[in-house]
C-alpha positions as a printed Julia matrix, in Angstrom:
420×3 Matrix{Float64}:
  37.85    7.78  -10.66
  35.57    5.83   -8.32
  34.07    8.14   -5.65
  34.82    7.2    -2.03
  31.27    8.1    -1.01
  28.26    7.16   -3.22
  26.36   10.12   -4.64
  23.13   11.31   -3.1
  20.83    9.39   -5.43
  22.58    6.08   -4.72
  22.24    6.63   -0.97
  18.62    7.67   -1.37
  17.76    4.62   -3.51
  19.29    2.25   -0.98
  17.46    4.03    1.82
  14.19    3.5    -0.03
  15.08   -0.16   -0.62
  15.91   -0.71    3.06
  12.66    0.9     4.19
  10.67   -1.14    1.66
  12.39   -4.3     2.9
  11.44   -3.44    6.49
   7.9    -2.61    5.39
   7.43   -5.97    3.68
   8.88   -7.92    6.61
   6.73   -6.19    9.22
   3.64   -6.46    7.0
   4.19  -10.21    6.67
   4.46  -10.48   10.45
   1.32   -8.39   11.03
  -0.81  -10.1     8.4
   0.39  -13.52    9.49
  -0.44  -12.98   13.16
  -3.76  -11.34   12.25
  -4.89  -14.2    10.03
  -3.7   -16.74   12.58
  -5.66  -15.26   15.46
  -8.82  -14.81   13.38
  -8.64  -18.47   12.34
  -7.87  -19.48   15.93
 -10.75  -17.45   17.32
 -13.24  -18.86   14.82
 -12.08  -22.43   15.38
 -12.44  -22.5    19.17
 -14.46  -25.42   20.52
 -16.51  -25.45   23.72
 -15.38  -28.56   25.54
 -16.28  -30.03   28.93
 -13.92  -29.27   31.77
 -12.9   -25.78   30.63
 -11.72  -23.43   33.42
 -14.16  -20.84   34.72
 -14.5   -17.96   32.26
 -12.96  -19.86   29.35
 -14.86  -19.42   26.08
 -13.34  -22.29   24.14
 -10.21  -24.23   23.35
  -8.24  -25.58   20.43
  -5.47  -28.14   20.05
  -2.88  -27.49   17.37
   0.22  -29.27   16.13
   3.25  -27.54   14.64
   6.99  -28.05   14.53
   6.86  -31.47   16.16
   4.91  -30.3    19.2
   1.31  -29.95   20.4
  -0.25  -26.7    21.61
  -3.3   -26.42   23.86
  -4.89  -22.98   23.55
  -7.75  -21.62   25.63
  -9.5   -18.28   25.16
 -11.12  -16.24   27.91
 -13.9   -14.06   26.53
 -13.22  -11.29   29.05
 -10.25  -12.29   31.19
  -8.99  -15.15   33.38
  -9.46  -15.01   37.13
  -5.73  -14.54   37.66
  -3.37  -12.5    35.54
  -0.6   -14.74   34.14
   2.99  -13.7    34.78
   3.93  -14.05   31.11
   1.67  -12.12   28.77
   2.63  -11.58   25.12
   1.25   -8.48   23.4
   0.85   -8.38   19.63
   1.25   -4.75   18.62
   4.68   -3.94   17.18
   3.98   -5.81   13.94
   1.17   -3.33   13.26
   3.03   -0.26   14.48
   6.21   -0.94   12.49
   4.25   -1.74    9.33
   2.62    1.68    9.47
   5.8     3.52   10.51
   7.85    1.96    7.72
   5.02    2.55    5.25
   4.81    6.21    6.23
   8.59    6.52    5.82
   8.37    4.91    2.38
   5.58    7.32    1.42
   7.81   10.24    2.35
  10.93    8.91    0.62
   9.17    7.91   -2.6
   6.1    10.1    -3.06
   6.89   13.22   -1.07
  10.52   13.48   -2.15
   9.56   12.51   -5.72
   6.38   14.57   -5.79
   7.02   16.06   -9.24
   6.99   12.59  -10.84
   4.97   10.26   -8.63
   2.54   12.48   -6.71
   1.56   15.62   -8.63
  -0.38   15.42  -11.89
  -0.58   18.96  -13.37
  -3.34   17.81  -15.74
  -5.57   17.16  -12.73
  -4.54   19.87  -10.29
  -1.71   22.41  -10.23
  -0.13   21.91   -6.82
   3.03   23.08   -5.17
   5.0    20.27   -3.52
   4.08   21.47   -0.02
   0.4    21.52   -0.95
   0.5    17.98   -2.29
   2.3    16.77    0.84
  -0.24   18.55    3.08
  -3.14   16.85    1.26
  -1.32   13.53    1.39
  -0.64   13.53    5.12
  -3.75   15.43    6.16
  -6.14   13.09    4.39
  -4.8    10.12    6.36
  -5.42   11.82    9.7
  -8.86   13.16    8.73
  -9.91    9.77    7.42
  -9.18    8.13   10.76
 -11.11   10.8    12.68
 -14.2    10.32   10.5
 -14.03    6.53   10.74
 -13.49    6.58   14.51
 -16.46    8.92   14.98
 -18.71    6.57   13.02
 -17.56    3.56   15.06
 -18.24    5.37   18.35
 -21.72    6.41   17.25
 -24.82    4.23   17.46
 -23.75    2.72   14.14
 -21.3     0.65   16.19
 -24.3    -1.38   17.33
 -25.16   -2.28   13.72
 -21.88   -3.7    12.35
 -23.24   -4.52    8.89
 -24.5    -0.97    8.28
 -21.23    0.41    9.61
 -19.24   -1.83    7.25
 -21.32   -0.65    4.29
 -20.7     2.98    5.23
 -16.98    2.25    5.52
 -17.05    0.75    2.02
 -18.79    3.85    0.65
 -16.26    6.1     2.38
 -13.36    4.15    0.85
 -14.87    4.39   -2.64
 -15.39    8.14   -2.23
 -11.8     8.56   -1.02
 -10.51    6.57   -3.98
 -12.4     8.87   -6.34
 -11.21   11.99   -4.5
  -7.56   10.93   -4.55
  -7.84   10.33   -8.29
  -9.05   13.91   -8.82
  -5.91   15.29   -7.17
  -2.95   12.94   -7.57
  -1.44   10.75  -10.27
  -3.22    7.42  -10.71
  -0.25    5.67   -9.15
  -0.36    7.9    -6.08
  -4.16    7.71   -5.85
  -4.24    3.95   -5.31
  -1.19    4.02   -3.06
  -2.8     6.7    -0.89
  -6.06    4.78   -0.71
  -4.02    1.86    0.61
  -2.25    4.14    3.11
  -5.61    5.63    4.12
  -6.96    2.15    4.84
  -3.78    0.99    6.57
  -3.86    4.07    8.8
  -7.35    3.1     9.96
  -6.15   -0.43   10.66
  -3.07    0.56   12.66
  -4.94    3.3    14.53
  -7.5     0.65   15.47
  -4.71   -1.3    17.14
  -2.9     1.68   18.7
  -5.86    3.82   19.8
  -8.62    1.3    20.49
  -7.65   -2.36   20.75
  -4.49   -1.97   22.85
  -5.91    0.67   25.26
  -8.99   -1.5    25.85
  -6.81   -4.52   26.58
  -4.75   -2.45   29.03
  -7.94   -1.44   30.86
  -8.92   -5.09   31.22
  -5.44   -6.02   32.46
  -5.41   -3.14   34.96
  -8.83   -4.16   36.31
  -7.69   -7.74   36.66
  -4.52   -6.77   38.53
  -6.56   -4.53   40.86
  -9.0    -7.32   41.6
 -11.9    -5.59   39.84
 -14.24   -7.47   37.47
 -13.37   -6.72   33.85
 -16.05   -5.0    31.77
 -16.88   -7.09   28.67
 -17.72   -3.96   26.65
 -14.02   -3.34   26.02
 -13.62   -6.72   24.38
 -16.71   -6.1    22.25
 -15.37   -2.77   21.01
 -11.98   -4.27   20.19
 -13.64   -7.17   18.39
 -15.49   -4.78   16.05
 -12.28   -3.0    15.06
 -10.43   -6.29   14.67
 -13.14   -7.55   12.32
 -12.76   -4.45   10.14
  -9.02   -5.01   10.0
  -9.55   -8.6     8.95
 -11.67   -7.69    5.93
  -9.46   -4.76    4.89
  -6.14   -6.62    4.85
  -6.22   -8.16    1.37
  -7.32   -4.95   -0.43
  -4.52   -3.02    1.3
  -1.95   -5.52    0.01
  -3.36   -5.13   -3.53
  -3.23   -1.34   -3.33
   0.37   -1.41   -2.11
   1.34   -3.62   -5.06
  -0.7    -1.65   -7.61
   2.07    0.9    -8.3
   3.88   -1.79  -10.32
   0.93   -2.35  -12.68
  -0.28    0.51  -14.91
  -3.42   -1.42  -15.84
  -4.5    -0.89  -12.24
  -3.39    2.66  -11.51
  -3.33    4.31  -14.97
  -7.02    3.72  -15.64
  -9.43    6.62  -15.2
 -11.59    4.04  -13.43
  -8.88    3.08  -10.93
 -11.14    4.11   -8.05
 -13.81    1.69   -9.29
 -11.16   -1.0    -9.67
 -10.23   -0.37   -6.03
 -13.92   -0.61   -5.04
 -14.18   -4.06   -6.65
 -10.96   -5.13   -4.93
 -12.45   -4.18   -1.56
 -15.44   -6.39   -2.37
 -13.08   -9.19   -3.37
 -11.4    -8.85    0.0
 -14.77   -9.42    1.64
 -15.66  -12.49   -0.45
 -12.25  -14.14    0.04
 -12.12  -13.51    3.78
 -15.75  -14.6     4.16
 -14.86  -17.98    2.68
 -11.92  -18.53    5.03
 -13.67  -17.11    8.09
 -16.63  -19.41    7.54
 -14.36  -22.39    6.92
 -12.3   -21.73   10.06
 -15.53  -21.41   12.07
 -16.42  -24.93   10.83
 -19.63  -23.66    9.24
 -18.98  -25.12    5.82
 -17.11  -24.23    2.64
 -18.87  -21.41    0.79
 -17.53  -22.13   -2.68
 -19.93  -19.61   -4.24
 -17.75  -16.85   -2.8
 -15.0   -17.83   -5.25
 -17.42  -17.55   -8.16
 -18.29  -14.04   -7.0
 -14.59  -13.25   -6.6
 -13.86  -14.34  -10.18
 -16.74  -12.23  -11.53
 -15.45   -9.2    -9.62
 -11.95   -9.77  -10.97
 -13.26   -9.98  -14.52
 -14.9    -6.62  -13.83
 -11.5    -5.28  -12.72
  -9.84   -6.44  -15.94
 -12.66   -4.97  -18.06
 -12.46   -1.58  -16.35
  -8.7    -1.48  -16.82
  -9.02   -2.17  -20.54
 -11.49    0.63  -21.29
 -10.17    3.43  -19.13
  -6.45    3.98  -19.61
  -5.86    7.58  -18.6
  -2.84    9.24  -20.2
  -1.99   12.38  -22.08
  -1.66   12.31  -25.86
   1.68   12.71  -27.62
   0.62   16.18  -28.79
  -0.25   17.22  -25.23
   3.08   15.89  -23.97
   5.04   17.84  -26.6
   3.36   21.12  -25.7
   3.3    20.67  -21.93
   5.21   23.33  -20.02
   8.0    22.0   -17.85
   8.13   22.54  -14.12
  11.18   24.4   -12.72
  12.72   21.08  -11.62
  12.25   19.6   -15.09
  13.56   22.73  -16.77
  16.78   22.47  -14.76
  17.45   19.07  -16.32
  16.43   20.3   -19.78
  18.88   23.21  -19.53
  21.8    21.04  -18.36
  24.69   20.31  -20.7
  24.13   17.2   -22.79
  20.34   17.12  -22.5
  19.68   17.13  -26.24
  22.03   14.18  -26.78
  20.58   12.23  -23.85
  17.04   12.99  -24.94
  17.77   11.54  -28.39
  19.43    8.47  -26.83
  16.53    7.75  -24.49
  13.85    8.29  -27.11
  15.78    6.07  -29.48
  16.58    3.26  -27.04
  13.58    3.31  -24.7
  10.54    4.87  -26.39
   9.54    1.72  -28.27
   8.26    0.4   -24.92
   7.82    3.59  -22.87
   5.29    5.11  -25.26
   1.61    6.02  -25.31
   1.25    3.31  -27.94
   4.21    0.93  -27.47
   5.73   -0.47  -30.66
   7.67   -3.33  -29.1
   6.04   -6.73  -29.63
   4.33   -8.03  -26.52
   4.32   -4.65  -24.72
   0.82   -3.2   -24.64
   1.24   -0.51  -21.98
   4.26    1.53  -20.97
   6.03   -0.22  -18.06
   4.98    1.39  -14.76
   3.25    4.09  -16.8
   6.54    5.88  -17.52
   6.56    7.67  -20.92
   9.81    8.59  -22.67
   8.69    9.88  -26.05
   9.35   13.62  -25.72
  12.0    15.89  -24.18
   9.42   16.81  -21.54
   9.04   13.11  -20.67
  12.8    12.66  -20.4
  13.23   15.71  -18.15
  10.43   14.56  -15.88
  11.9    11.06  -15.46
  15.5    12.28  -15.09
  16.23   10.55  -11.81
  14.73    7.22  -12.9
  16.7     7.35  -16.17
  19.9     8.06  -14.21
  19.39    5.08  -11.9
  17.9     2.6   -14.38
  19.91    3.37  -17.54
  22.94    5.25  -16.24
  24.22    3.85  -12.96
  22.83    0.38  -13.71
  22.0    -1.69  -16.77
  18.46   -2.4   -15.58
  16.99   -0.63  -18.59
  16.48   -1.54  -21.34
  15.79   -5.09  -20.05
  18.53   -7.44  -21.23
  19.73   -4.4   -23.23
  17.36   -5.39  -26.04
  17.9    -2.03  -27.78
  21.71   -2.32  -27.53
  22.37    0.78  -25.43
  26.12    1.49  -25.56
  28.34    2.09  -22.5
  29.19    5.56  -23.8
  25.48    6.39  -24.02
  25.04    5.38  -20.38
  28.05    7.52  -19.49
  26.41   10.49  -21.2
  23.29    9.97  -19.1
  25.42   10.08  -15.95
  27.31   13.22  -17.03
  24.08   15.02  -17.97
  22.32   14.18  -14.71
  25.29   15.23  -12.61
  25.72   18.42  -14.67
  22.18   19.35  -13.64
  23.12   18.86  -10.0
  20.75   15.93   -9.63
  23.27   13.71   -7.85
  23.88   16.22   -5.06
  21.76   16.98   -2.05
  21.33   20.57   -3.21
  20.16   19.39   -6.63
  17.38   17.23   -5.25
């Protein structure tokens, strides 16, 4: 009988999909507007006949029309009636990202967030570290920017790089490799959005208020906002990489994933430096691409020498968590465990035996009963409710076997709100 209302896992999966969809859309909007305005700002030309206070202008063509853009370094003499603010792209990217973090990593802490081999944590402890580190990171960064270091942008940027590397290392000592890189991305994205919400926008509002009141605008507010905007510009590409990294075990499953992240941050600098220089009409610095390639080779090398995973013997003797034990004790577990290990373990193994597969997809292992119990929800969705796994059903998983997966998972209470 087909249920009138989808079970809890189905609803939860679609919720996660919807939030991820929103996150991608808003991120595209934010990154697009950010890159556009950086390129616009760098390409401004000082031309004769500019209005008083104008810093430069640029003519652009798009969509069959011509656009004449002028920038005022501080503010125009008169406040225009129509003023467009660019802020919600940033805010909604962070809000949707935070929601996705909660839905995926906090709700699935036993699988995606907590690594007992690194640190024995209760779910609430892992969530506290997860959320708390984002807030503390912003406070430290903001304090550095407001110190005298703000007057030496290059030194400040180097300190920010060191702080990000240290945070990457620290996250990897606590969380799974997958969660470590994701949290480093969230840590960086929090800094970027807080820059917009707590510094750039308030400073712009001060300038607007002064202009409306007939007071001269203080240029220091624009200078402060410019520093934070520059940081955001150089951090954008690494954040995108870190958000995508959870799909690639070679990035997150390496014991050197924090060093991989460090090289990616440097790649973000070299790539943006090329485009920033080009947009400023100061030449094409092709050497930056050579440096980028060398850094990427370093990334590939680190990933090949540092895969971090437990051995088969360790997996077989690992004690199950209470959540895992519930699935192991449910009716049908032994049958399902044999099915999954028989149909899926040729790829999802510490040493995959399927031709062309060198690392377990997404780092998910399915070689032992402990592995199966830990990945219960993913097995239910990927190989029970849907035919997503095995891909193209290469191991010929039978419909009755998928039905057994569903019955076992539901017998454990996993498809109900109480069971999750």
